[in-house]
Amino acid sequence: MATTALLPKSISLLLTNPNSISPTRFTNVSFLNNPSDQSSYTTKPSTTRPNAKKKNSWLDPFDYGDDPEMEYGSFYSEGKQDEDPRPPDNPDSPYGFLKFPMGYSVEVASLGLKIRGMCCCVISGGVYENLLYFPVIQLIKDRYPGVQVDVIASAGGKQTYELNKNVRWADAYDPDENFPEPADYTDMIGIIKGRYYDMILSTKLAGLGHAAFLFTSTARDRVSYIYPNVNAAGAGLLLSETFTPDSMNLSDGRYNMYHQMIDWFGRPGRNVPSQAVPPLKVSISRKLKEFVMAKYKNAGAEKGKYIVIHGIQSDSKASMQSRGDTDSLLPINVWADITKTKRGVRPVFVIPHEKERENVKDVVGEDASIVFISTPGQLAALINDSVGVIATNTAAIQLAHAREKPSVALFCSEEKGKLFVPNAEEKRCIVLSSKTEKLIDIDIEAVKNVVPVFDLPLALV
């Protein structure tokens, strides 16, 4: 009775008078009237789909598997995409090509083209390595139309991209610097993060440090070459796709040094056949052609009546050598012997630095045509207006092939000649090599015998 007194009045009356709870007060409650009948309160069957997709919520938090028409995927892995059809022409339009009915926005490019994605390429090496990467960039543009491609390369390598119309922005940053300045390093990370790339590629052999640099870009797909030894430990955890070269120097692959990345990009996909790698091509602007024309005319040469001599020995970085062939320059006295009996066309000697001008004049003569060129764009324009090229294994040989000019390539060994210039006959290139595997010992008489292929008819001289 003591505990009952502490309860409220209404509850205490119920506890002291159990007969006050009458079933008649709950006549509408079915389980009190007929407890054995359980059919009236059975659970409603679930309406969820038995074949609903179950994805990891960490990977795709917005896909609950309730929409069978909804399919998400990486556009880099689903092959080539089709563009929206162009609207029909409107003959009544005063502009001739505007075909938008009233009430529609005047946007020719489709929305898919604008948001297709962006790709960043971090290229290791100098002019030669960046030039050989041109087919990879063209493959990306062919495989995934609408993707914008940016490039990060060294100061010398960045100059190469004035010849490539597929590149939007080119930033100067040397990825081969082992101990970069902290300010430059963090600034480049900020630039990459601010552009929100969908994919970032790298041709630098990555260890844990470079993989972390690519990882901080927050790009969805991170693709890179890695070291072929223990230095690659941990890099694969931060990268989406990795390629292992055959040696520590990627340039040992010569002309096909990027074949693993090319095979990965051109692989067949869903309803998409394998993509063939395009040939090396370069584009030269009109202003660049005019600037170079003034240079070689001041040197005494005329358009279509000179040959380019490239590969003079110098300590300048503008020699445009390959990392896979360090023995690829000849002293000026050897070049003087090669061009001594040249008739019909005028040899134009390309020097990478002004300090070499006096040396050329002392050996060749005061009337020698000498042009100072330090950028690949100017070299391409000079080759474009020439009859052909005689050069060692420098970027001049690859630029001659890109502009479909005949060339004579001098190599220190026959093996390197075959690897750097595959299909030489199709490229109109004559490959000559040294028998001692030293370029300085190359047979000068053999070079003189093939040089007359550049001679012009007497009527054109």
Short mmCIF file of C-alpha atoms in Angstrom, two decimals:
data_model
loop_
_atom_site.label_atom_id
_atom_site.label_comp_id
_atom_site.label_asym_id
_atom_site.label_seq_id
_atom_site.Cartn_x
_atom_site.Cartn_y
_atom_site.Cartn_z
CA MET A 1 0.00 0.00 0.00
CA ALA A 2 2.96 2.32 0.52
CA THR A 3 4.10 2.01 -3.10
CA THR A 4 0.56 2.47 -4.39
CA ALA A 5 0.21 5.74 -2.56
CA LEU A 6 3.16 7.21 -4.44
CA LEU A 7 1.55 6.64 -7.87
CA PRO A 8 -0.79 9.12 -9.61
CA LYS A 9 -4.49 8.75 -8.83
CA SER A 10 -5.56 7.35 -12.24
CA ILE A 11 -2.83 4.69 -12.33
CA SER A 12 -3.42 3.63 -8.72
CA LEU A 13 -7.10 3.01 -9.40
CA LEU A 14 -6.22 0.66 -12.23
CA LEU A 15 -3.78 -1.29 -10.11
CA THR A 16 -6.13 -1.60 -7.10
CA ASN A 17 -9.15 -2.53 -9.25
CA PRO A 18 -8.10 -4.94 -12.01
CA ASN A 19 -11.74 -5.55 -12.99
CA SER A 20 -11.93 -1.96 -14.25
CA ILE A 21 -10.07 -3.06 -17.48
CA SER A 22 -12.88 -4.40 -19.62
CA PRO A 23 -12.51 -6.00 -23.03
CA THR A 24 -15.55 -4.10 -24.19
CA ARG A 25 -13.55 -0.91 -24.25
CA PHE A 26 -11.31 -2.40 -27.04
CA THR A 27 -13.95 -3.88 -29.30
CA ASN A 28 -12.17 -2.58 -32.40
CA VAL A 29 -8.90 -4.33 -31.60
CA SER A 30 -8.89 -7.55 -33.60
CA PHE A 31 -6.20 -9.46 -31.69
CA LEU A 32 -8.22 -9.14 -28.46
CA ASN A 33 -11.43 -10.46 -30.01
CA ASN A 34 -9.85 -13.37 -31.90
CA PRO A 35 -6.26 -14.01 -30.96
CA SER A 36 -6.04 -17.13 -33.13
CA ASP A 37 -6.66 -15.18 -36.35
CA GLN A 38 -3.20 -13.90 -37.43
CA SER A 39 -4.06 -13.15 -41.07
CA SER A 40 -5.32 -9.66 -40.33
CA TYR A 41 -1.93 -8.34 -39.15
CA THR A 42 0.46 -10.18 -41.45
CA THR A 43 3.47 -8.18 -42.68
CA LYS A 44 3.23 -6.55 -46.13
CA PRO A 45 5.66 -8.16 -48.62
CA SER A 46 8.75 -6.15 -49.53
CA THR A 47 8.81 -4.31 -52.87
CA THR A 48 12.61 -4.29 -53.29
CA ARG A 49 14.13 -5.74 -56.47
CA PRO A 50 15.84 -9.09 -55.95
CA ASN A 51 18.44 -8.32 -58.65
CA ALA A 52 19.35 -4.83 -57.46
CA LYS A 53 22.94 -3.84 -57.97
CA LYS A 54 24.99 -3.85 -54.80
CA LYS A 55 27.96 -1.54 -55.03
CA ASN A 56 30.44 -0.43 -52.48
CA SER A 57 28.98 2.72 -50.95
CA TRP A 58 32.49 4.08 -50.50
CA LEU A 59 33.09 4.00 -54.26
CA ASP A 60 29.71 5.27 -55.44
CA PRO A 61 27.62 6.83 -52.66
CA PHE A 62 24.89 8.00 -55.06
CA ASP A 63 24.02 4.65 -56.65
CA TYR A 64 21.56 2.66 -54.50
CA GLY A 65 20.86 0.03 -57.14
CA ASP A 66 17.22 1.08 -57.59
CA ASP A 67 17.53 2.41 -61.14
CA PRO A 68 18.32 -0.23 -63.78
CA GLU A 69 18.90 2.47 -66.42
CA MET A 70 21.57 4.18 -64.38
CA GLU A 71 25.10 3.07 -65.24
CA TYR A 72 28.20 4.81 -64.07
CA GLY A 73 31.68 4.15 -65.34
CA SER A 74 34.96 5.76 -66.23
CA PHE A 75 34.82 7.30 -69.68
CA TYR A 76 38.51 6.44 -69.99
CA SER A 77 37.66 2.74 -69.82
CA GLU A 78 34.52 2.62 -71.98
CA GLY A 79 36.13 3.46 -75.27
CA LYS A 80 35.43 6.07 -77.88
CA GLN A 81 32.35 8.21 -77.40
CA ASP A 82 30.05 9.63 -80.06
CA GLU A 83 29.39 13.31 -80.43
CA ASP A 84 25.92 14.84 -80.65
CA PRO A 85 24.72 15.28 -84.25
CA ARG A 86 25.10 18.75 -85.73
CA PRO A 87 21.78 20.62 -86.15
CA PRO A 88 20.52 20.96 -89.75
CA ASP A 89 21.34 24.04 -91.75
CA ASN A 90 18.88 26.92 -91.81
CA PRO A 91 18.76 28.53 -95.27
CA ASP A 92 16.66 31.39 -93.92
CA SER A 93 19.33 32.46 -91.45
CA PRO A 94 21.24 35.62 -92.51
CA TYR A 95 24.39 34.08 -91.02
CA GLY A 96 24.18 30.91 -93.08
CA PHE A 97 25.13 28.46 -90.35
CA LEU A 98 23.03 29.37 -87.31
CA LYS A 99 20.16 26.90 -87.09
CA PHE A 100 18.64 27.43 -83.68
CA PRO A 101 14.87 27.72 -83.39
CA MET A 102 13.36 30.44 -81.25
CA GLY A 103 13.76 29.84 -77.54
CA TYR A 104 16.90 27.70 -77.71
CA SER A 105 20.35 28.73 -76.53
CA VAL A 106 23.02 29.34 -79.14
CA GLU A 107 25.56 26.71 -78.08
CA VAL A 108 27.07 24.63 -80.86
CA ALA A 109 29.22 22.42 -78.62
CA SER A 110 27.30 19.81 -76.72
CA LEU A 111 27.37 19.72 -72.95
CA GLY A 112 29.12 16.36 -73.06
CA LEU A 113 31.96 17.95 -75.01
CA LYS A 114 32.43 20.60 -72.34
CA ILE A 115 32.47 18.23 -69.37
CA ARG A 116 34.16 15.26 -71.05
CA GLY A 117 37.26 15.53 -68.92
CA MET A 118 40.82 16.74 -68.65
CA CYS A 119 44.08 14.83 -68.80
CA CYS A 120 47.52 15.91 -67.60
CA CYS A 121 50.75 14.41 -68.96
CA VAL A 122 53.96 14.68 -66.93
CA ILE A 123 56.76 14.08 -69.43
CA SER A 124 60.29 13.22 -68.37
CA GLY A 125 63.26 14.13 -70.54
CA GLY A 126 64.17 16.78 -73.07
CA VAL A 127 63.11 17.73 -76.58
CA TYR A 128 63.66 14.26 -78.08
CA GLU A 129 61.56 12.45 -75.46
CA ASN A 130 58.74 15.01 -75.64
CA LEU A 131 58.71 14.85 -79.42
CA LEU A 132 58.29 11.07 -79.38
CA TYR A 133 55.33 11.52 -77.01
CA PHE A 134 53.31 13.31 -79.71
CA PRO A 135 51.74 10.07 -81.05
CA VAL A 136 50.52 9.23 -77.52
CA ILE A 137 48.77 12.59 -77.23
CA GLN A 138 47.18 12.11 -80.64
CA LEU A 139 46.05 8.63 -79.58
CA ILE A 140 44.35 10.10 -76.51
CA LYS A 141 42.53 12.67 -78.65
CA ASP A 142 41.43 10.02 -81.17
CA ARG A 143 40.31 7.53 -78.55
CA TYR A 144 38.45 10.00 -76.35
CA PRO A 145 37.24 12.98 -78.41
CA GLY A 146 36.72 16.16 -76.44
CA VAL A 147 39.30 15.44 -73.74
CA GLN A 148 41.54 18.42 -73.02
CA VAL A 149 45.24 17.55 -72.69
CA ASP A 150 47.73 19.56 -70.62
CA VAL A 151 51.46 18.90 -70.31
CA ILE A 152 54.04 19.36 -67.55
CA ALA A 153 57.61 19.14 -68.82
CA SER A 154 61.06 20.62 -68.35
CA ALA A 155 61.84 24.07 -69.70
CA GLY A 156 63.42 22.58 -72.82
CA GLY A 157 60.70 20.00 -73.29
CA LYS A 158 57.96 22.62 -72.99
CA GLN A 159 59.26 24.35 -76.13
CA THR A 160 58.33 21.26 -78.13
CA TYR A 161 54.60 21.85 -77.67
CA GLU A 162 54.49 24.90 -79.88
CA LEU A 163 54.41 22.21 -82.58
CA ASN A 164 51.42 20.37 -81.10
CA LYS A 165 47.92 21.76 -81.56
CA ASN A 166 46.37 19.08 -79.33
CA VAL A 167 47.87 20.50 -76.12
CA ARG A 168 45.94 23.19 -74.26
CA TRP A 169 48.48 24.29 -71.63
CA ALA A 170 52.15 23.44 -71.16
CA ASP A 171 53.77 24.20 -67.80
CA ALA A 172 57.51 24.30 -67.16
CA TYR A 173 58.43 22.05 -64.25
CA ASP A 174 61.27 19.54 -64.33
CA PRO A 175 59.94 16.20 -63.00
CA ASP A 176 63.48 14.75 -63.12
CA GLU A 177 64.73 17.08 -60.40
CA ASN A 178 65.42 14.86 -57.40
CA PHE A 179 65.38 17.71 -54.88
CA PRO A 180 63.11 20.46 -56.21
CA GLU A 181 62.63 23.76 -54.44
CA PRO A 182 59.84 23.40 -51.86
CA ALA A 183 58.12 26.52 -53.20
CA ASP A 184 58.12 25.18 -56.79
CA TYR A 185 57.01 21.73 -55.64
CA THR A 186 54.04 22.95 -53.60
CA ASP A 187 53.10 25.51 -56.25
CA MET A 188 52.90 22.81 -58.91
CA ILE A 189 50.77 20.62 -56.65
CA GLY A 190 48.41 23.54 -56.15
CA ILE A 191 48.17 24.13 -59.91
CA ILE A 192 47.38 20.47 -60.59
CA LYS A 193 44.78 20.25 -57.83
CA GLY A 194 43.11 23.47 -58.98
CA ARG A 195 42.49 22.12 -62.46
CA TYR A 196 40.59 19.01 -61.28
CA TYR A 197 42.12 16.53 -63.71
CA ASP A 198 40.34 13.25 -64.36
CA MET A 199 43.55 11.47 -65.35
CA ILE A 200 47.23 12.18 -64.84
CA LEU A 201 49.94 10.36 -66.77
CA SER A 202 53.67 10.27 -66.09
CA THR A 203 56.65 8.96 -68.01
CA LYS A 204 59.03 9.48 -65.11
CA LEU A 205 59.98 6.28 -63.33
CA ALA A 206 58.02 6.54 -60.12
CA GLY A 207 59.00 5.53 -56.66
CA LEU A 208 57.02 6.29 -53.54
CA GLY A 209 57.91 9.99 -53.72
CA HIS A 210 56.76 10.64 -57.30
CA ALA A 211 53.70 8.43 -56.78
CA ALA A 212 52.76 10.63 -53.81
CA PHE A 213 53.14 13.69 -56.06
CA LEU A 214 50.69 12.18 -58.54
CA PHE A 215 48.38 11.07 -55.73
CA THR A 216 48.08 14.61 -54.34
CA SER A 217 46.65 15.74 -57.68
CA THR A 218 43.35 14.09 -56.59
CA ALA A 219 42.94 12.78 -60.16
CA ARG A 220 40.72 9.74 -60.40
CA ASP A 221 43.10 7.78 -62.66
CA ARG A 222 46.84 7.95 -61.96
CA VAL A 223 49.01 6.16 -64.52
CA SER A 224 52.80 6.07 -64.47
CA TYR A 225 55.93 4.12 -65.23
CA ILE A 226 57.65 2.71 -62.15
CA TYR A 227 61.16 1.59 -61.34
CA PRO A 228 61.99 -1.97 -62.46
CA ASN A 229 63.64 -2.70 -59.11
CA VAL A 230 63.05 -2.35 -55.38
CA ASN A 231 62.80 1.44 -55.66
CA ALA A 232 59.22 0.98 -56.85
CA ALA A 233 58.13 -0.37 -53.45
CA GLY A 234 54.95 1.36 -52.31
CA ALA A 235 54.34 3.24 -55.55
CA GLY A 236 51.65 0.86 -56.76
CA LEU A 237 49.49 1.60 -53.73
CA LEU A 238 49.06 5.20 -54.85
CA LEU A 239 48.68 4.59 -58.60
CA SER A 240 45.79 3.23 -60.65
CA GLU A 241 47.91 1.69 -63.42
CA THR A 242 51.65 1.04 -63.61
CA PHE A 243 54.09 0.12 -66.38
CA THR A 244 57.47 -1.48 -65.73
CA PRO A 245 60.16 -0.69 -68.34
CA ASP A 246 62.94 -3.08 -69.26
CA SER A 247 65.69 -0.86 -67.85
CA MET A 248 66.26 2.12 -65.60
CA ASN A 249 66.43 4.39 -68.65
CA LEU A 250 63.10 4.59 -70.44
CA SER A 251 64.82 6.07 -73.51
CA ASP A 252 66.52 2.70 -74.09
CA GLY A 253 63.28 1.78 -75.83
CA ARG A 254 64.34 4.20 -78.60
CA TYR A 255 61.53 5.22 -80.97
CA ASN A 256 59.00 2.88 -79.30
CA MET A 257 59.94 3.90 -75.78
CA TYR A 258 56.27 4.45 -74.82
CA HIS A 259 54.93 1.22 -76.31
CA GLN A 260 53.48 -0.03 -72.99
CA MET A 261 51.43 3.12 -72.48
CA ILE A 262 50.36 3.09 -76.14
CA ASP A 263 49.20 -0.52 -75.88
CA TRP A 264 47.21 0.30 -72.73
CA PHE A 265 45.50 3.31 -74.31
CA GLY A 266 44.79 1.59 -77.62
CA ARG A 267 43.48 -1.63 -76.13
CA PRO A 268 40.05 -2.79 -77.34
CA GLY A 269 37.12 -1.94 -75.12
CA ARG A 270 33.40 -2.60 -75.00
CA ASN A 271 32.21 -2.48 -78.62
CA VAL A 272 35.36 -0.54 -79.47
CA PRO A 273 38.14 -2.06 -81.61
CA SER A 274 41.81 -1.61 -80.91
CA GLN A 275 43.09 1.88 -81.71
CA ALA A 276 46.14 2.11 -83.97
CA VAL A 277 48.91 4.47 -82.96
CA PRO A 278 49.11 7.49 -85.31
CA PRO A 279 52.40 8.55 -86.92
CA LEU A 280 54.50 11.43 -85.64
CA LYS A 281 53.21 14.75 -86.99
CA VAL A 282 53.98 18.37 -86.13
CA SER A 283 52.24 21.63 -87.03
CA ILE A 284 54.12 24.87 -87.69
CA SER A 285 52.57 28.29 -87.35
CA ARG A 286 52.82 30.94 -90.05
CA LYS A 287 54.62 33.41 -87.78
CA LEU A 288 57.24 30.79 -86.95
CA LYS A 289 57.83 30.08 -90.64
CA GLU A 290 58.27 33.78 -91.39
CA PHE A 291 60.68 34.25 -88.49
CA VAL A 292 62.87 31.33 -89.57
CA MET A 293 62.74 32.37 -93.23
CA ALA A 294 64.29 35.70 -92.30
CA LYS A 295 67.04 33.83 -90.46
CA TYR A 296 68.15 31.54 -93.27
CA LYS A 297 67.85 34.29 -95.89
CA ASN A 298 70.26 36.42 -93.86
CA ALA A 299 72.60 33.41 -93.92
CA GLY A 300 72.52 33.35 -97.73
CA ALA A 301 70.16 30.41 -98.29
CA GLU A 302 67.00 30.27 -100.37
CA LYS A 303 63.81 28.35 -99.81
CA GLY A 304 63.95 24.86 -101.29
CA LYS A 305 67.64 25.14 -102.21
CA TYR A 306 69.49 24.13 -99.06
CA ILE A 307 70.05 21.11 -96.83
CA VAL A 308 70.08 21.21 -93.03
CA ILE A 309 73.24 20.04 -91.22
CA HIS A 310 72.44 19.22 -87.59
CA GLY A 311 74.47 17.48 -84.89
CA ILE A 312 77.51 19.72 -84.44
CA GLN A 313 79.42 18.84 -81.29
CA SER A 314 78.71 21.28 -78.46
CA ASP A 315 78.13 21.34 -74.72
CA SER A 316 74.84 23.19 -75.17
CA LYS A 317 71.60 21.58 -74.03
CA ALA A 318 70.00 22.78 -77.27
CA SER A 319 71.68 19.96 -79.20
CA MET A 320 68.40 18.00 -78.80
CA GLN A 321 69.99 14.59 -78.20
CA SER A 322 68.21 11.49 -76.98
CA ARG A 323 68.89 10.08 -73.53
CA GLY A 324 69.13 6.68 -75.15
CA ASP A 325 72.06 7.68 -77.39
CA THR A 326 74.67 9.95 -75.88
CA ASP A 327 77.17 9.35 -78.71
CA SER A 328 75.29 11.39 -81.29
CA LEU A 329 77.35 14.51 -82.09
CA LEU A 330 80.21 15.06 -84.54
CA PRO A 331 82.94 17.75 -84.50
CA ILE A 332 82.74 20.50 -87.10
CA ASN A 333 85.79 19.27 -89.06
CA VAL A 334 83.94 16.00 -89.87
CA TRP A 335 80.91 17.95 -91.11
CA ALA A 336 83.22 20.10 -93.22
CA ASP A 337 84.59 16.98 -94.94
CA ILE A 338 81.08 15.64 -95.58
CA THR A 339 79.84 18.85 -97.20
CA LYS A 340 83.07 19.78 -99.03
CA THR A 341 82.03 18.33 -102.39
CA LYS A 342 78.39 19.38 -102.13
CA ARG A 343 76.97 20.99 -105.26
CA GLY A 344 73.57 22.15 -106.35
CA VAL A 345 72.23 22.85 -102.87
CA ARG A 346 73.70 24.95 -100.09
CA PRO A 347 74.50 23.37 -96.70
CA VAL A 348 73.08 25.31 -93.74
CA PHE A 349 74.90 24.57 -90.50
CA VAL A 350 72.69 24.70 -87.41
CA ILE A 351 74.53 25.76 -84.26
CA PRO A 352 72.98 25.36 -80.77
CA HIS A 353 74.92 28.32 -79.32
CA GLU A 354 76.43 31.52 -80.71
CA LYS A 355 79.86 30.60 -79.39
CA GLU A 356 80.08 27.89 -82.08
CA ARG A 357 79.78 30.40 -84.94
CA GLU A 358 83.46 31.30 -84.99
CA ASN A 359 84.50 27.65 -84.94
CA VAL A 360 82.33 26.90 -87.96
CA LYS A 361 83.69 29.88 -89.88
CA ASP A 362 87.29 28.90 -89.12
CA VAL A 363 86.80 25.35 -90.41
CA VAL A 364 84.23 25.70 -93.20
CA GLY A 365 84.97 29.24 -94.35
CA GLU A 366 83.70 32.78 -93.99
CA ASP A 367 81.00 32.26 -96.62
CA ALA A 368 79.38 29.36 -94.71
CA SER A 369 75.63 29.59 -94.08
CA ILE A 370 75.22 29.44 -90.31
CA VAL A 371 71.89 29.63 -88.48
CA PHE A 372 71.59 29.77 -84.70
CA ILE A 373 68.56 27.73 -83.61
CA SER A 374 67.83 26.57 -80.10
CA THR A 375 64.13 25.61 -80.15
CA PRO A 376 62.49 22.62 -81.85
CA GLY A 377 59.86 24.86 -83.42
CA GLN A 378 62.44 26.89 -85.31
CA LEU A 379 64.28 23.73 -86.31
CA ALA A 380 61.06 22.24 -87.70
CA ALA A 381 60.38 25.39 -89.73
CA LEU A 382 63.94 25.35 -91.10
CA ILE A 383 63.58 21.70 -92.12
CA ASN A 384 60.18 22.36 -93.67
CA ASP A 385 61.65 24.82 -96.21
CA SER A 386 64.70 22.67 -97.00
CA VAL A 387 65.44 19.95 -99.52
CA GLY A 388 66.43 17.47 -96.82
CA VAL A 389 68.42 16.82 -93.67
CA ILE A 390 71.80 15.31 -92.88
CA ALA A 391 72.06 14.80 -89.14
CA THR A 392 73.17 12.54 -86.37
CA ASN A 393 70.65 11.01 -83.96
CA THR A 394 69.02 14.26 -82.85
CA ALA A 395 65.50 15.64 -82.97
CA ALA A 396 66.21 16.86 -86.52
CA ILE A 397 65.83 13.32 -87.86
CA GLN A 398 62.41 12.85 -86.25
CA LEU A 399 61.26 16.31 -87.39
CA ALA A 400 62.31 15.47 -90.95
CA HIS A 401 60.15 12.35 -90.83
CA ALA A 402 57.25 14.34 -89.38
CA ARG A 403 57.46 16.82 -92.28
CA GLU A 404 58.07 14.03 -94.83
CA LYS A 405 61.50 15.29 -95.87
CA PRO A 406 64.28 12.97 -97.11
CA SER A 407 67.11 12.52 -94.65
CA VAL A 408 70.45 10.86 -94.00
CA ALA A 409 70.84 9.66 -90.40
CA LEU A 410 74.26 8.93 -88.91
CA PHE A 411 74.40 6.47 -85.98
CA CYS A 412 77.16 5.00 -83.87
CA SER A 413 75.84 1.45 -84.35
CA GLU A 414 73.56 -0.39 -86.74
CA GLU A 415 71.33 -1.61 -83.90
CA LYS A 416 70.52 1.91 -82.74
CA GLY A 417 69.81 2.94 -86.30
CA LYS A 418 67.15 0.26 -86.65
CA LEU A 419 65.57 1.04 -83.28
CA PHE A 420 65.49 4.83 -83.60
CA VAL A 421 64.38 4.84 -87.25
CA PRO A 422 62.06 1.87 -87.86
CA ASN A 423 60.74 1.50 -91.41
CA ALA A 424 63.47 3.78 -92.74
CA GLU A 425 62.58 3.21 -96.42
CA GLU A 426 58.99 4.34 -95.90
CA LYS A 427 60.27 7.49 -94.20
CA ARG A 428 62.72 8.21 -97.05
CA CYS A 429 65.64 7.94 -94.66
CA ILE A 430 69.08 6.50 -95.37
CA VAL A 431 70.66 5.12 -92.18
CA LEU A 432 74.47 4.94 -91.99
CA SER A 433 76.30 3.53 -88.99
CA SER A 434 79.84 3.20 -87.71
CA LYS A 435 81.50 -0.21 -87.76
CA THR A 436 83.37 0.42 -84.49
CA GLU A 437 80.22 1.51 -82.59
CA LYS A 438 81.79 4.97 -82.21
CA LEU A 439 80.25 7.78 -84.19
CA ILE A 440 83.57 9.54 -84.72
CA ASP A 441 84.76 6.54 -86.77
CA ILE A 442 81.91 6.68 -89.29
CA ASP A 443 82.92 6.21 -92.91
CA ILE A 444 82.90 9.70 -94.42
CA GLU A 445 83.22 8.39 -97.98
CA ALA A 446 80.04 6.34 -97.52
CA VAL A 447 78.25 9.49 -96.39
CA LYS A 448 79.52 11.41 -99.41
CA ASN A 449 78.20 8.70 -101.73
CA VAL A 450 74.61 9.09 -100.53
CA VAL A 451 74.63 12.88 -100.19
CA PRO A 452 74.01 13.46 -103.95
CA VAL A 453 70.38 12.35 -103.48
CA PHE A 454 69.74 15.95 -102.42
CA ASP A 455 71.21 17.49 -105.58
CA LEU A 456 68.81 19.61 -107.58
CA PRO A 457 68.59 19.61 -111.37
CA LEU A 458 70.77 22.28 -112.99
CA ALA A 459 67.65 24.11 -114.23
CA LEU A 460 66.61 24.77 -110.62
CA VAL A 461 69.98 25.87 -109.31
#
